[in-house]
């Protein structure tokens, strides 16, 4: 069965925290500590996705856009809509 990939919702945060705590206890995330639930809530949006399988959250990924200060990594206009 394929998991459903969807935008994370506020009511998914506890399941994500539970997964992170389990991963830390299992010592499979060396150097990574579980996130603060408030930080996760503040991350909600288009770049925070969960994988749901049979009604259960089984994974997630999140990202954010950062604007550099005083350094240009990608020049403006490099990404444009294809016509």
Short mmCIF file of C-alpha atoms in Angstrom, two decimals, residues 13-30 32-35 58:
data_model
loop_
_atom_site.label_atom_id
_atom_site.label_comp_id
_atom_site.label_asym_id
_atom_site.label_seq_id
_atom_site.Cartn_x
_atom_site.Cartn_y
_atom_site.Cartn_z
CA UNK A 13 2.49 17.32 15.57
CA UNK A 14 2.12 14.89 18.48
CA UNK A 15 2.67 11.89 16.19
CA UNK A 16 5.81 13.52 14.80
CA UNK A 17 7.11 14.24 18.31
CA UNK A 18 6.42 10.63 19.29
CA UNK A 19 8.37 9.35 16.27
CA UNK A 20 11.31 11.64 17.00
CA UNK A 21 11.43 10.52 20.64
CA UNK A 22 11.37 6.87 19.57
CA UNK A 23 14.17 7.46 17.07
CA UNK A 24 16.28 9.12 19.79
CA UNK A 25 15.64 6.22 22.20
CA UNK A 26 16.60 3.75 19.48
CA UNK A 27 19.78 5.79 18.88
CA UNK A 28 19.21 5.90 15.13
CA UNK A 29 19.52 9.69 14.81
CA UNK A 30 23.07 10.34 15.99
CA UNK A 32 19.90 14.85 16.01
CA UNK A 33 17.69 15.75 18.94
CA UNK A 34 13.89 15.74 18.91
CA UNK A 35 12.31 19.02 17.90
CA UNK A 58 4.77 7.12 9.31
#
